[in-house]
Amino acid sequence: MSHKINATFNNRPLTAEDGTTVGAALMANGVTSWRNTRKEGKPRGLFCGIGVCFDCLVEVDGEPNQRACMVRLTDGMRVNGAVTDTAEKEA
Ligand code: FES
């Protein structure tokens, strides 16, 4: 039997069924893109969903460059969108 777990994305609450990936949890919470490409600043989120394309990179509990589609969300996990050069310039 599954139950809800709580985490954060960019310091905002993220709730999902236990057993989902970070990527699935983000999508279920209405987050469809969470980083920008370096050169053109285009939004990226889930693309292949199976760990091949590396479009879905996030920081998980301080570890950068984790594939959101391959990491299982755990209770209390802190997820952050990947910061790119473009994003830093826009901030
Ligand atoms: S969506 Fe392609 S590696 Fe995660």
XYZ file of C-alpha atoms and ligand atoms in Angstrom:
95
model
C 0.000 0.000 0.000
C 1.470 3.340 -1.015
C 1.426 6.501 1.018
C 2.292 10.157 0.478
C 5.758 11.478 1.162
C 6.927 15.074 1.461
C 9.999 16.697 -0.019
C 10.921 20.134 -1.353
C 11.691 21.539 -4.773
C 13.523 24.879 -4.703
C 12.373 25.174 -1.074
C 8.694 24.708 -1.985
C 6.634 21.701 -0.802
C 6.610 18.648 -3.056
C 4.204 15.811 -2.233
C 4.001 12.509 -4.096
C 3.153 8.849 -3.729
C 5.982 6.836 -2.202
C 7.819 4.957 -4.937
C 7.709 7.659 -7.602
C 10.787 9.147 -9.175
C 11.782 12.757 -8.636
C 10.778 13.495 -12.235
C 7.337 11.939 -11.846
C 6.830 13.819 -8.577
C 7.769 17.119 -10.201
C 5.364 16.524 -13.076
C 2.586 15.484 -10.682
C 3.117 18.766 -8.829
C 2.850 20.830 -12.016
C 6.573 21.406 -12.546
C 7.281 20.607 -16.192
C 10.749 22.166 -16.586
C 13.455 22.680 -13.975
C 16.603 23.783 -15.723
C 17.705 25.719 -18.799
C 20.140 24.761 -21.524
C 23.515 26.463 -21.223
C 23.791 28.110 -24.628
C 20.228 29.126 -25.424
C 18.521 29.019 -22.031
C 15.758 26.705 -23.266
C 13.667 24.927 -20.618
C 14.269 21.249 -19.923
C 12.501 18.597 -17.859
C 11.565 15.006 -18.647
C 12.256 13.905 -22.209
C 13.154 10.217 -22.493
C 12.136 9.322 -18.940
C 14.483 6.315 -18.946
C 17.896 7.759 -18.067
C 19.286 8.220 -21.571
C 19.004 11.890 -22.598
C 20.192 13.694 -19.406
C 17.678 16.509 -20.010
C 16.191 16.098 -16.527
C 19.216 16.941 -14.354
C 18.528 18.221 -10.832
C 20.412 18.640 -7.575
C 19.329 16.097 -4.959
C 20.300 16.668 -1.321
C 23.287 18.721 -2.455
C 24.437 16.276 -5.157
C 24.359 17.999 -8.571
C 23.640 16.408 -11.954
C 21.246 13.697 -10.795
C 18.777 12.374 -13.371
C 15.295 13.119 -12.032
C 13.821 10.206 -13.977
C 16.177 7.715 -12.316
C 16.173 8.878 -8.673
C 13.398 7.716 -6.362
C 11.888 10.505 -4.268
C 12.320 9.946 -0.545
C 10.721 11.623 2.451
C 12.493 14.867 3.321
C 14.504 14.978 0.098
C 15.657 18.436 -1.010
C 15.514 18.825 -4.786
C 16.728 21.926 -6.622
C 16.572 22.873 -10.271
C 19.982 22.781 -11.908
C 21.601 26.204 -12.069
C 23.135 27.009 -15.427
C 25.242 29.923 -16.575
C 22.185 31.362 -18.304
C 20.025 31.042 -15.207
C 22.697 32.744 -13.115
C 22.852 35.657 -15.565
C 19.073 36.033 -15.483
C 18.925 36.063 -11.665
S 14.455 12.308 -18.952
Fe 16.075 11.549 -20.127
S 17.609 11.045 -18.646
Fe 15.894 11.677 -17.491
